[in-house]
CSV table of C-alpha atoms in Angstrom, one decimal:
chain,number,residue,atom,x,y,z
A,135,UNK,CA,85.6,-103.0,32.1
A,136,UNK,CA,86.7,-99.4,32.5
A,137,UNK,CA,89.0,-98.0,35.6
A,138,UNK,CA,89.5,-94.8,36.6
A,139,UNK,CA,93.2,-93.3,35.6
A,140,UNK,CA,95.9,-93.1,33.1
A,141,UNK,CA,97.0,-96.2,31.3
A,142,UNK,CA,99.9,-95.6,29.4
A,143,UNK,CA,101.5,-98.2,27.3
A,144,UNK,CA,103.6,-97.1,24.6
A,145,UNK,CA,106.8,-97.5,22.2
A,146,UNK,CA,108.2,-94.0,20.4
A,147,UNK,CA,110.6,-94.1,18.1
A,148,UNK,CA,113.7,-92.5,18.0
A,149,UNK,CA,113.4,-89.5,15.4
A,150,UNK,CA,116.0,-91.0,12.9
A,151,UNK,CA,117.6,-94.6,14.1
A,152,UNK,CA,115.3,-97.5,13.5
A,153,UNK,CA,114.5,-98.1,17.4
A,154,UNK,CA,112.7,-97.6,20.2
A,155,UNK,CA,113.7,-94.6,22.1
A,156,UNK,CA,111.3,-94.9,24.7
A,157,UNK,CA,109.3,-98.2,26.4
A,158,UNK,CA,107.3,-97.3,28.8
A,159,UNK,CA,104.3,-98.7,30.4
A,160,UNK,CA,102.6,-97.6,33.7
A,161,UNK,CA,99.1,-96.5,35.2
A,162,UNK,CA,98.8,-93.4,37.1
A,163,UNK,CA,95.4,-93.1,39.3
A,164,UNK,CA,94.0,-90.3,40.7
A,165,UNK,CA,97.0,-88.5,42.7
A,166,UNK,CA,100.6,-87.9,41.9
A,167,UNK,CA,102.4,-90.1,39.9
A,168,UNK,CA,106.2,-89.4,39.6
A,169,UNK,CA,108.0,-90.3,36.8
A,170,UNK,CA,112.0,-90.5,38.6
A,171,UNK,CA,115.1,-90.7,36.4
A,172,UNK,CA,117.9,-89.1,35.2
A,173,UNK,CA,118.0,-86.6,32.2
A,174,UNK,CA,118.1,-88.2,28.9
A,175,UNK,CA,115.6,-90.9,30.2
A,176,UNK,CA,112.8,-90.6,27.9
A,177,UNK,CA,110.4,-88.6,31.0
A,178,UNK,CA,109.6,-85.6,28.9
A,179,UNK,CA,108.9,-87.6,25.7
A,180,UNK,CA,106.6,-89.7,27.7
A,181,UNK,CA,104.1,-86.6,28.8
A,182,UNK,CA,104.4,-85.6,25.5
A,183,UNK,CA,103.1,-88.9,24.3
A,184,UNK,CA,100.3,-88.7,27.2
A,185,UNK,CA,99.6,-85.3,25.5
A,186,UNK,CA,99.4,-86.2,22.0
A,187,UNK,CA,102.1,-84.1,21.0
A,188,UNK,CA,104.5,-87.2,20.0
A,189,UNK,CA,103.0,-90.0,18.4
A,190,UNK,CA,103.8,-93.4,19.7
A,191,UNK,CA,105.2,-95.7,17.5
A,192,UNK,CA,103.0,-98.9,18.9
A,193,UNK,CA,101.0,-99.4,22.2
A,194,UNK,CA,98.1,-98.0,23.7
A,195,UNK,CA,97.0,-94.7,25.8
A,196,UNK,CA,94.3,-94.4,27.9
A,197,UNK,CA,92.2,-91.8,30.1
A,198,UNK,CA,89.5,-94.0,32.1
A,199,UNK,CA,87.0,-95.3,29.2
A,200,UNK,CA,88.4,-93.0,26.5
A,201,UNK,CA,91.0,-94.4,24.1
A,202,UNK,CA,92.9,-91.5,23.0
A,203,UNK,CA,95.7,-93.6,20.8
A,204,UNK,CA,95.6,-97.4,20.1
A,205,UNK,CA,98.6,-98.6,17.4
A,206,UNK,CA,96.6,-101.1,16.2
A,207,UNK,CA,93.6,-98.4,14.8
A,208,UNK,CA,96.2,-95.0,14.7
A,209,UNK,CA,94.2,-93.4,12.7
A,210,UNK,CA,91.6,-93.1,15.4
A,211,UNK,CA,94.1,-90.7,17.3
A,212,UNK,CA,92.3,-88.4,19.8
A,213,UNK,CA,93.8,-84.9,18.3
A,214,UNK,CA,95.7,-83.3,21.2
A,215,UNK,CA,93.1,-80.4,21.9
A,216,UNK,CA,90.4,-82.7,22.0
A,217,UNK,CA,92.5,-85.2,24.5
A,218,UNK,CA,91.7,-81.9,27.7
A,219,UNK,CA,95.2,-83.4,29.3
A,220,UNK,CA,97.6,-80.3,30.4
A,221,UNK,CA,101.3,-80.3,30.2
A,222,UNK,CA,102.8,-77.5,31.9
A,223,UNK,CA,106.4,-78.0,30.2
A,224,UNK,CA,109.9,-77.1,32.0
A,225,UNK,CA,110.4,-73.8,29.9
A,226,UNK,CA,106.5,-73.5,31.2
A,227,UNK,CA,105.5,-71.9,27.7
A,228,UNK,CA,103.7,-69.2,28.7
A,229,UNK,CA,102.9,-67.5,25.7
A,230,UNK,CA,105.0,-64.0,25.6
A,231,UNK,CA,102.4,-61.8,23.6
A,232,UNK,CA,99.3,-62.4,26.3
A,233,UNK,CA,99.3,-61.3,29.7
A,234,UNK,CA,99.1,-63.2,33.0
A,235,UNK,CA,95.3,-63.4,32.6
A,236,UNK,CA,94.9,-63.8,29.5
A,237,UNK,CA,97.6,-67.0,29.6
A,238,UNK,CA,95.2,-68.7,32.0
A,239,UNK,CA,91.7,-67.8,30.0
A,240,UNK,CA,93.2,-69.0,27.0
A,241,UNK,CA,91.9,-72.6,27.7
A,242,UNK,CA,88.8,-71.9,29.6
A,243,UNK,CA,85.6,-72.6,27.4
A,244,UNK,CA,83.3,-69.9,28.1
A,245,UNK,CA,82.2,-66.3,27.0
A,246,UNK,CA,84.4,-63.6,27.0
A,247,UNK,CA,83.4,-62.0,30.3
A,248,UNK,CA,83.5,-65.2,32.4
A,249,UNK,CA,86.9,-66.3,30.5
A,250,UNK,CA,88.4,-63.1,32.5
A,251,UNK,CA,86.6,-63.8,35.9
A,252,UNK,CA,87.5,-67.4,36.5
A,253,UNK,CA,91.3,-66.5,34.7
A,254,UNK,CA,91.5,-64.1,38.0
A,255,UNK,CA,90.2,-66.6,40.2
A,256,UNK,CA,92.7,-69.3,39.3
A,257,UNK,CA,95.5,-66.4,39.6
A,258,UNK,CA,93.7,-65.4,42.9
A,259,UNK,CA,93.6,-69.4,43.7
A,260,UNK,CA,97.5,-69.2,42.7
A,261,UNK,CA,98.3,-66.2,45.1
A,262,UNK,CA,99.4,-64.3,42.0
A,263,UNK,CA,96.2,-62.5,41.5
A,264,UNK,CA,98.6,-59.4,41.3
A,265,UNK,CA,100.6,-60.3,37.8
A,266,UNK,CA,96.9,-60.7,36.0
A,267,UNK,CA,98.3,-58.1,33.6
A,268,UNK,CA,102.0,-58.1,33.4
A,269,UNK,CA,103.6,-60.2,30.1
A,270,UNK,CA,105.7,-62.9,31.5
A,271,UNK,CA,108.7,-62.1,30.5
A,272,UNK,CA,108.3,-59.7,33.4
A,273,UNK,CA,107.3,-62.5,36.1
A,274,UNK,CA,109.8,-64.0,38.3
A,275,UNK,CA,110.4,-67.6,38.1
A,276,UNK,CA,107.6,-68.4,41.0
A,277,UNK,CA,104.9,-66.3,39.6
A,278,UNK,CA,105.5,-67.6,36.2
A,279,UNK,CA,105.3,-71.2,37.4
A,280,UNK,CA,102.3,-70.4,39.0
A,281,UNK,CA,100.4,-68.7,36.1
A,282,UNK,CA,101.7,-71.7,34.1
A,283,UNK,CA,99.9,-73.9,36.7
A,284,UNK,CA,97.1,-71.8,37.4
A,285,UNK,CA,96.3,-71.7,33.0
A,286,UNK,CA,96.9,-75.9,33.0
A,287,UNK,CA,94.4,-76.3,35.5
A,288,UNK,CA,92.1,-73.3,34.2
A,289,UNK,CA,91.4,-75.6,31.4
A,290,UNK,CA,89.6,-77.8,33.5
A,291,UNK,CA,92.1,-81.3,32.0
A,292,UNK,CA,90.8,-84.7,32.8
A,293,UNK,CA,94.7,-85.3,33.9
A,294,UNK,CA,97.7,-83.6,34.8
A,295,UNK,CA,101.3,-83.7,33.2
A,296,UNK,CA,104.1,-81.3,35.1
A,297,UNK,CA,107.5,-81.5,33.6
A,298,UNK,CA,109.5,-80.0,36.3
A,299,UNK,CA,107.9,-77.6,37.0
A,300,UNK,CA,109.1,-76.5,40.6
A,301,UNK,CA,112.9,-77.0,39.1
A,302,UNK,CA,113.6,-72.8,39.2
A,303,UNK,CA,112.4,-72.5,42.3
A,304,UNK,CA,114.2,-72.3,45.9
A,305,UNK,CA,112.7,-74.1,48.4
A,306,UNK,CA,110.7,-72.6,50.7
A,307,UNK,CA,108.8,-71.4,47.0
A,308,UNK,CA,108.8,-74.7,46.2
A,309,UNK,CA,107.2,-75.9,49.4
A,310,UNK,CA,104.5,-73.8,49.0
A,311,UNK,CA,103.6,-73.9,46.2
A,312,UNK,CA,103.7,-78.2,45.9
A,313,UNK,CA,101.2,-77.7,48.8
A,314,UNK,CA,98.9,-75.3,46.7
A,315,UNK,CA,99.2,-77.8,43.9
A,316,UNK,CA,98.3,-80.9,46.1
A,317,UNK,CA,94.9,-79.4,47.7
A,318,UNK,CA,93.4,-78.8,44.3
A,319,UNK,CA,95.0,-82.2,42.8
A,320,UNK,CA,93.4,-84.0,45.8
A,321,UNK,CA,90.2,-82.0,45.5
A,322,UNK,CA,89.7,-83.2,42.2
A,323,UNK,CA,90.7,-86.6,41.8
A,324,UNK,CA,93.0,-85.9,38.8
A,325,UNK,CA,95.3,-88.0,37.7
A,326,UNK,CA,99.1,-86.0,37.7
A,327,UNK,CA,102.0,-87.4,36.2
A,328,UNK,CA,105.1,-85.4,37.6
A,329,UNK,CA,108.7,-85.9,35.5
A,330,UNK,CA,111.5,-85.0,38.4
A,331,UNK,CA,115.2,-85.9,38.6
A,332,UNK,CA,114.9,-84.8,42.2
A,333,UNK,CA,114.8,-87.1,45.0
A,334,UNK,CA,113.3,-85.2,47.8
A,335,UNK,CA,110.7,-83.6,45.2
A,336,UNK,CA,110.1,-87.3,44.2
A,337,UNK,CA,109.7,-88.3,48.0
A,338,UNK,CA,107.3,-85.6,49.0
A,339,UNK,CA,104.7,-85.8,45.5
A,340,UNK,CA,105.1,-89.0,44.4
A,341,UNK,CA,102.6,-91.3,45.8
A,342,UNK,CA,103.5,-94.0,43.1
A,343,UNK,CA,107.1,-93.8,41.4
A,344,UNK,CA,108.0,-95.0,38.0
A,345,UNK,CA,111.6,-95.2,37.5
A,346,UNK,CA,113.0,-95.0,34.5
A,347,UNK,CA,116.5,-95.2,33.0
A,348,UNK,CA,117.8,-94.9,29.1
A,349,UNK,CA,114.3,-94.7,27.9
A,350,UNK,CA,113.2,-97.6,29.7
A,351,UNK,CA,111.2,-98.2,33.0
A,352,UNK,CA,113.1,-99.9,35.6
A,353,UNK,CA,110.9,-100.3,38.4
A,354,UNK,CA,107.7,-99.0,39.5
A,355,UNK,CA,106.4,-98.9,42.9
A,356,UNK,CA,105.6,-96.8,46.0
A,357,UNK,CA,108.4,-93.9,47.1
A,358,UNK,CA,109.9,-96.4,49.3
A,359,UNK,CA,111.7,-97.2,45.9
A,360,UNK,CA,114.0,-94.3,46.2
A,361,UNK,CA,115.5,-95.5,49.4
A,362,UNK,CA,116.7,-98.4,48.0
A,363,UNK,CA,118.6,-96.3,45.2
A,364,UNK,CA,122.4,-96.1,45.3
A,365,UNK,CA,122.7,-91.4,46.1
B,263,UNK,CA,109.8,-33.7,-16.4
B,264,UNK,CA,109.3,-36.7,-14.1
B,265,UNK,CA,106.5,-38.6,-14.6
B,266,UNK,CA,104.5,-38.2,-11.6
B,267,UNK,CA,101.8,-40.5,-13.4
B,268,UNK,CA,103.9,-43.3,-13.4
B,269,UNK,CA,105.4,-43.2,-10.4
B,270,UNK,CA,101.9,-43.0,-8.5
B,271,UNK,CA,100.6,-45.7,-10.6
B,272,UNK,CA,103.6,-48.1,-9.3
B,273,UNK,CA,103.3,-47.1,-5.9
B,274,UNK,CA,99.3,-48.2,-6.0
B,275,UNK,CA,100.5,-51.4,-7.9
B,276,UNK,CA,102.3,-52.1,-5.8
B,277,UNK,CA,100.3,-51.5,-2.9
B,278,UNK,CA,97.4,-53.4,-4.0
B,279,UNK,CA,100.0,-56.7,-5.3
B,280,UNK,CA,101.5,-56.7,-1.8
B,281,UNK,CA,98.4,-57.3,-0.4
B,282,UNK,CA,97.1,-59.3,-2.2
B,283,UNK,CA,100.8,-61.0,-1.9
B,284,UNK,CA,100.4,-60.7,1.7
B,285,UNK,CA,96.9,-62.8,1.9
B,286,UNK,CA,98.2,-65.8,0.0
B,287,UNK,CA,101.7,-65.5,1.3
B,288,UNK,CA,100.8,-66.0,4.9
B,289,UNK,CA,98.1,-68.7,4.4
B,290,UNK,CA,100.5,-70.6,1.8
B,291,UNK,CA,103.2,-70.2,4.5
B,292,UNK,CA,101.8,-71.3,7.1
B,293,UNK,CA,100.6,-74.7,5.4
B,294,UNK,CA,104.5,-75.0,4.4
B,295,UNK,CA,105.6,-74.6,7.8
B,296,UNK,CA,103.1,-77.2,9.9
B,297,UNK,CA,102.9,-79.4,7.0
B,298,UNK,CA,105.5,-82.7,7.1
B,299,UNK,CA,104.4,-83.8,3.5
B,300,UNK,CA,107.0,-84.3,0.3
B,301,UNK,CA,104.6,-82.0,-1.6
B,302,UNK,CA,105.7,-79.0,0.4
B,303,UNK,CA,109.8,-78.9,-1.1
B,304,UNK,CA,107.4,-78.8,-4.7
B,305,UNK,CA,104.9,-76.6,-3.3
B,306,UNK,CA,108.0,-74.3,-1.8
B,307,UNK,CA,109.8,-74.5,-5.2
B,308,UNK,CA,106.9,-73.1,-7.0
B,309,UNK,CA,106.2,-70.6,-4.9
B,310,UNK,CA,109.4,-69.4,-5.1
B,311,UNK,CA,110.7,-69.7,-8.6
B,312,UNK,CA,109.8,-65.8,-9.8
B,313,UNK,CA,113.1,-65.2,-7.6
B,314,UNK,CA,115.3,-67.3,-10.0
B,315,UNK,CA,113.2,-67.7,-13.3
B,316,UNK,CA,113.9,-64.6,-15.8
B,317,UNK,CA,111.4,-62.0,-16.1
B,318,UNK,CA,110.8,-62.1,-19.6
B,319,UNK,CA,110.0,-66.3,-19.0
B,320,UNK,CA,107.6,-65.4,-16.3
B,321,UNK,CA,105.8,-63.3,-17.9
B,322,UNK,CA,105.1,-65.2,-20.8
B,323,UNK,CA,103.9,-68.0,-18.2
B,324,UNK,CA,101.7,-65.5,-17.0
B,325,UNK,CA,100.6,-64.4,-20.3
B,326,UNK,CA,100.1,-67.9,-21.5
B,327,UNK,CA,97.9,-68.4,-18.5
B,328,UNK,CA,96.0,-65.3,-18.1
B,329,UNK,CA,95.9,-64.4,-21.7
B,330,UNK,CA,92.5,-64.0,-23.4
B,331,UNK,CA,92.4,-67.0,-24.9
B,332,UNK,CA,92.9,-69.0,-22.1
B,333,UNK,CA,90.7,-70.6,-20.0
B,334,UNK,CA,91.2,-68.2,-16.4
B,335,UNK,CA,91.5,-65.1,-19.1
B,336,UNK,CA,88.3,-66.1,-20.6
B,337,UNK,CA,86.7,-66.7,-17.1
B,338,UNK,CA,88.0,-63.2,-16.1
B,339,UNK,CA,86.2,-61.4,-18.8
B,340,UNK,CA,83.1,-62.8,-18.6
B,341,UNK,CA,83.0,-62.1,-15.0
B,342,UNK,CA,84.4,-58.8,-15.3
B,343,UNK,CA,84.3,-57.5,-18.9
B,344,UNK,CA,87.7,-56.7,-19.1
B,345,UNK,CA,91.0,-58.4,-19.5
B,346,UNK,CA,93.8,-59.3,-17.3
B,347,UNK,CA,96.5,-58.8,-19.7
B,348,UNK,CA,97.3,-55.1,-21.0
B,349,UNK,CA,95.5,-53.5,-18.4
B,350,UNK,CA,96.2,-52.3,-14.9
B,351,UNK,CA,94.8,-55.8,-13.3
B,352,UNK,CA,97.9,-57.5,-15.4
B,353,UNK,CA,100.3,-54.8,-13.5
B,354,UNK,CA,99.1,-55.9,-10.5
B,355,UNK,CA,99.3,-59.5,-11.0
B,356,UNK,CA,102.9,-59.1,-11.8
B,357,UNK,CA,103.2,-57.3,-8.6
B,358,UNK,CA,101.6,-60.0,-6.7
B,359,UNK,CA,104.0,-62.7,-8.3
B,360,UNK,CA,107.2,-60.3,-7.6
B,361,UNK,CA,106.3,-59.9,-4.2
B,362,UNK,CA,105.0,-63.4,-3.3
B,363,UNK,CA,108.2,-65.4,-2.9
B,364,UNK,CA,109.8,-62.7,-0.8
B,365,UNK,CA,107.0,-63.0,1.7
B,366,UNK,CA,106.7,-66.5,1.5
B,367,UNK,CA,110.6,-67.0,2.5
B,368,UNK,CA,110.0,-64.6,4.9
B,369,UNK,CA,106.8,-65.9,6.6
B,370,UNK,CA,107.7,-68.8,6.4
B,371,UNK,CA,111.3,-68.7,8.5
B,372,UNK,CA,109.5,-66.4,10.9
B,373,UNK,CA,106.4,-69.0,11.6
B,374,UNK,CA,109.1,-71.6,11.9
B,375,UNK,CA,110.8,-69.6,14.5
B,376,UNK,CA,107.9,-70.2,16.7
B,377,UNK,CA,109.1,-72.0,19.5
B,378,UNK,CA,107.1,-75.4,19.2
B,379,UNK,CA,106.3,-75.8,22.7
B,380,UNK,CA,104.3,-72.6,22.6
B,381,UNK,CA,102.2,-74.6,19.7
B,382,UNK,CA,102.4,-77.7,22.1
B,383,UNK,CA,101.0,-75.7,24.8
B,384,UNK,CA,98.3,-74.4,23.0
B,385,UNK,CA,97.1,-77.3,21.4
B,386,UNK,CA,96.8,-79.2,25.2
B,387,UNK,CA,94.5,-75.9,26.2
B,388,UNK,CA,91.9,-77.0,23.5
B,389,UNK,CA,93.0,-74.8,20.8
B,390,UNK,CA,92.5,-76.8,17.4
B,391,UNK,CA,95.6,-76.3,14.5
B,392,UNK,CA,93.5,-72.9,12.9
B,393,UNK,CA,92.9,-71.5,16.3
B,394,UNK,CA,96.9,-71.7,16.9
B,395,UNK,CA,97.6,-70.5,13.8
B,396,UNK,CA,95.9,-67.5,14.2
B,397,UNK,CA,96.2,-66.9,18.3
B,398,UNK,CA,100.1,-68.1,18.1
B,399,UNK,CA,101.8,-68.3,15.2
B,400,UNK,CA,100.5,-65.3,13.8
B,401,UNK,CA,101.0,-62.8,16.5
B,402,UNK,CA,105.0,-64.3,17.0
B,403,UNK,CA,105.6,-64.5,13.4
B,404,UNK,CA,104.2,-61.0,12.8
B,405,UNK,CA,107.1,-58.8,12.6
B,406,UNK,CA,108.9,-61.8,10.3
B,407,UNK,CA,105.8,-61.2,7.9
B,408,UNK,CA,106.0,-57.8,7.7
B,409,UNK,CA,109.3,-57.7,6.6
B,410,UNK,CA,108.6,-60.0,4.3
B,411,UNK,CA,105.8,-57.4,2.9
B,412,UNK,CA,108.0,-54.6,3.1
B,413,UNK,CA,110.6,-56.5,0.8
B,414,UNK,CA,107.6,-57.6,-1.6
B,415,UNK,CA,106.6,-54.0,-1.6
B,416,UNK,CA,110.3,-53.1,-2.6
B,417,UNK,CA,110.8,-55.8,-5.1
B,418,UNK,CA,107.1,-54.9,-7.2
B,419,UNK,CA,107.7,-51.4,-6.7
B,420,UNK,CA,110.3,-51.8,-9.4
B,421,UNK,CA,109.2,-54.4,-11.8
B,422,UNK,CA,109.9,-54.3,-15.6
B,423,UNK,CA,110.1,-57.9,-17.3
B,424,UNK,CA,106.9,-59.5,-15.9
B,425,UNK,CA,104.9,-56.1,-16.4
B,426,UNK,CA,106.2,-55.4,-20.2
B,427,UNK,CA,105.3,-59.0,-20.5
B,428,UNK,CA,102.2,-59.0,-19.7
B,429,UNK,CA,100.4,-55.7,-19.2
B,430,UNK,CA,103.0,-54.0,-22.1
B,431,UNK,CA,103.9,-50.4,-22.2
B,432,UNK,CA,101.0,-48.5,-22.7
B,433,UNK,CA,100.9,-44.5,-21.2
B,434,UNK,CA,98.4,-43.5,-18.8
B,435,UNK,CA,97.3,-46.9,-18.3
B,436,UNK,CA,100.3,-49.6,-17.5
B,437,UNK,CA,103.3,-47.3,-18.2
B,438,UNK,CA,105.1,-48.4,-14.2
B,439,UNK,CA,108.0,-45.6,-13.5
B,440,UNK,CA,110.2,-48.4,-14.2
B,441,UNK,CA,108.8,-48.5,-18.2
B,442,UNK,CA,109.0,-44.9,-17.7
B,443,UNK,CA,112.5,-44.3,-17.1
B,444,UNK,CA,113.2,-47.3,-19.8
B,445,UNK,CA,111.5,-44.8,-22.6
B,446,UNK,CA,113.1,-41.8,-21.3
B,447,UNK,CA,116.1,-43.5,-21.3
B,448,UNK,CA,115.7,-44.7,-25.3
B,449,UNK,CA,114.1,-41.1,-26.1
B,450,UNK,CA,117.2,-39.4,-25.2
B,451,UNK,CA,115.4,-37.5,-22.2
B,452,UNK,CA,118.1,-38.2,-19.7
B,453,UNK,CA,117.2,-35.7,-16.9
B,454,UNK,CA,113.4,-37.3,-16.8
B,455,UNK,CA,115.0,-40.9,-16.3
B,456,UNK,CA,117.6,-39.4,-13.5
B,457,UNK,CA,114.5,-38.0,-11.5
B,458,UNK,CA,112.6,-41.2,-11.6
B,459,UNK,CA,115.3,-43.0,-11.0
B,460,UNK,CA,116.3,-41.3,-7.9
B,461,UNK,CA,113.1,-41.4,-6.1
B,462,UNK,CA,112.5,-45.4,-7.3
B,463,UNK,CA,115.8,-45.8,-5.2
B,464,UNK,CA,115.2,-43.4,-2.3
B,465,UNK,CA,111.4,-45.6,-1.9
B,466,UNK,CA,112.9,-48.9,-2.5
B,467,UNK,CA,115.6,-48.0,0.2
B,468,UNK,CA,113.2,-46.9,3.4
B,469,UNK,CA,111.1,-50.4,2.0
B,470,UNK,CA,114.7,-52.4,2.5
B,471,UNK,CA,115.5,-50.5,5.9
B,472,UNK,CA,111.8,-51.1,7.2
B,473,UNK,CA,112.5,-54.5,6.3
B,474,UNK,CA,115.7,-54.7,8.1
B,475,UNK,CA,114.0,-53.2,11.1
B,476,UNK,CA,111.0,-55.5,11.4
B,477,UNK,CA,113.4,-58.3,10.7
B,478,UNK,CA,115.9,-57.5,13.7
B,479,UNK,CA,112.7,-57.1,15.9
B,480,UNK,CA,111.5,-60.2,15.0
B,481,UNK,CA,115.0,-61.8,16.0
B,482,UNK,CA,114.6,-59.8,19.6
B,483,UNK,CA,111.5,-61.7,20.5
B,484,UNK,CA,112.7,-64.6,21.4
């Protein structure tokens, strides 16, 4: 039996102790999924798990019927460039030598001349169809967040993981651009799991919440959750 | 006089052993530095031993191994009709090994520089471990690798031990400005060896201050 979505169900190791740094298990459908918690709580380590850029110690992730790790066959680990999940990190990575456009067309798998064409039209798609040639370190912290966006979903993922990724931003910016994200998330279907540490970003994203706490999931549930949390 | 011969035949030496240097040194890098196995301390060590092993020991590795009884020797001259030992090819090789380490180290630190989630990111765009290596790391690392081949250049410009060793001291053919100023010296001919001596420094300092450029830029990026 197969279902549509991200099951995630995994232990990682601390790098040096002899224990579990993170336990987390959850499924995130099509939609947003937020993972809520303080810093420290094991939220970043999870997407990275999800993006096979940590390897889990035990457990089991899925994207509908593909297994892309299982710790009972590890060597069977979908490699992460073959796993077409996108992580648009904090520091958002955008890669300093490349330009606006060619950021975004670095993912997109086509020939040379339609690479640049639909890199423009996701920059166009982000309203910063203007930056297409400027190096990021000469973006402002909206446009970059947006290139870095606009390349994650250029690459046409199967799912979606944002680590913060509106934290720079003030918040009419921030308003915008979370409404941007959502028409093209809800377009598609795809499955987005969003790490926050902010309550009213959690509230207006997160259609299911995953709490988590010291590396552990506390809760899971709908955003009502995050009423019942002491401020 | 100065021995414009020799000087020109170290400066081409030393061109050709840097690039050569260069080739290996980034690939063998770049395993070192995305590799987690035990074998890359040994692999590291090896690579790096000409810095700390004495010339004269090197070179009768080298000689040992390249000699013409030996298998690679023998496999040279039959593919080649020549030898690699006492002729220019053995200059060059002990250019190469002179110049490796330094742009190993160098590589090496500058590839490791990379900030990870730049790799990360690239690898979740679709980009397999060769296509980051070369889209990525190598663009970010570049002016780290440079460096590391201007201080190769620098260090094979001036070799004596390794190249006595194993290409000897023969004029016109694999007499180095360094053997050069080491027989003007012992023939009494002082003003020859000052000359020689002088421009050997005055190259091997711009190679050091390139270095130290290309270095400092590297440290800017990021």
């Amino acid at each position: 039996m197969t279902s549509k979505g991200l099951d995630v169900d995994v232990r990682v190791a601390a790098r040096e102790a002899n224990e579990d740094r993170v336990v987390v298990a959850f499924r995130a459908g099509p939609g947003f999924t937020v993972l809520f918690g303080p810093s420290g709580a094991g939220k970043t380590t999870t997407l990275m798990a999800i993006a096979g850029l940590v390897r889990p110690r035990a457990g089991s992730i899925r994207l509908d019927d593909t297994v892309f790790f299982d710790g009972d066959a590890p060597q069977r680990e979908v490699a992460p460039h073959r796993r077409r999940i996108s992580l648009v990190f904090q520091s958002l990575a955008l890669f300093p030598h490349l330009s606006a456009a060619e950021n975004v067309a670095y993912g997109i798998a086509a020939p040379r001349l339609q690479r640049r064409e639909q890199a423009l039209s996701w920059l166009q798609r982000f309203r910063v169809g203007h930056v297409a040639r400027r190096r990021p370190e000469t973006l402002s912290g909206g446009e970059g967040q947006r290139v870095a966006l606009a390349r994650a979903l250029a690459a046409e993922p199967r799912a979606l993981l944002l680590d913060e990724p509106f934290s720079a931003l003030d918040d009419e910016l921030r308003v915008a651009l979370r409404d941007d994200l959502r028409s093209i998330v809800d377009e598609r279907q795809l499955p987005v799991v969003f790490v926050t540490h902010d309550r009213a970003e959690a509230r207006a994203l997160g259609q299911q919440v995953v709490l988590m706490s010291e590396g552990r999931v506390k809760a899971t549930g709908t955003v009502a959750l995050l009423a019942a949390l002491p401020a | 006089m100065i021995d414009w011969s020799a000087l020109l035949l170290s400066f081409q030496v030393a061109c050709a052993g840097t690039l050569a240097a260069l080739v290996v040194g980034v690939v063998v890098a770049g395993v070192l530095s995305s590799s987690r196995s035990w074998a890359r301390d040994v692999v590291d060590a090896l690579v790096t031993a000409p810095l700390v092993v004495p010339p004269t020991v090197l070179g009768y590795y080298l000689l040992v191994m390249l000699g013409r009884n030996s298998p690679l020797g023998k496999a040279f001259e039959a593919l080649t009709g020549t030898t690699i030992v006492f002729t220019r090819t053995g200059v060059v090789v002990a250019a190469f090994v002179g110049a490796l380490p330094l742009i190993v180290k160098s590589a090496r630190a500058a590839m490791e520089q990379v900030d990870p989630r730049l790799i990360g990111a690239a690898r979740t765009l679709g980009a397999g471990p060769l296509r980051v290596f070369v889209t990525v790391v190598l663009p970010l690392a570049h002016s780290g690798i440079a460096a590391g081949a201007a201080l190769g250049f620098a260090r094979s410009l001036g070799d004596f031990g390794v190249t006595l060793m194993i290409a000897g001291n023969i004029a016109g053919l694999t007499r180095t400005a360094s053997l050069s100023i080491y027989d003007a010296v012992m023939g009494g001919r002082d003003s020859d060896a000052n000359g020689l001596a002088a421009l050997m420094t005055a190259l091997a300092i711009v190679a050091l201050t390139l270095a130290n450029r290309l270095t400092r830029r590297s440290s800017h990026d990021f």
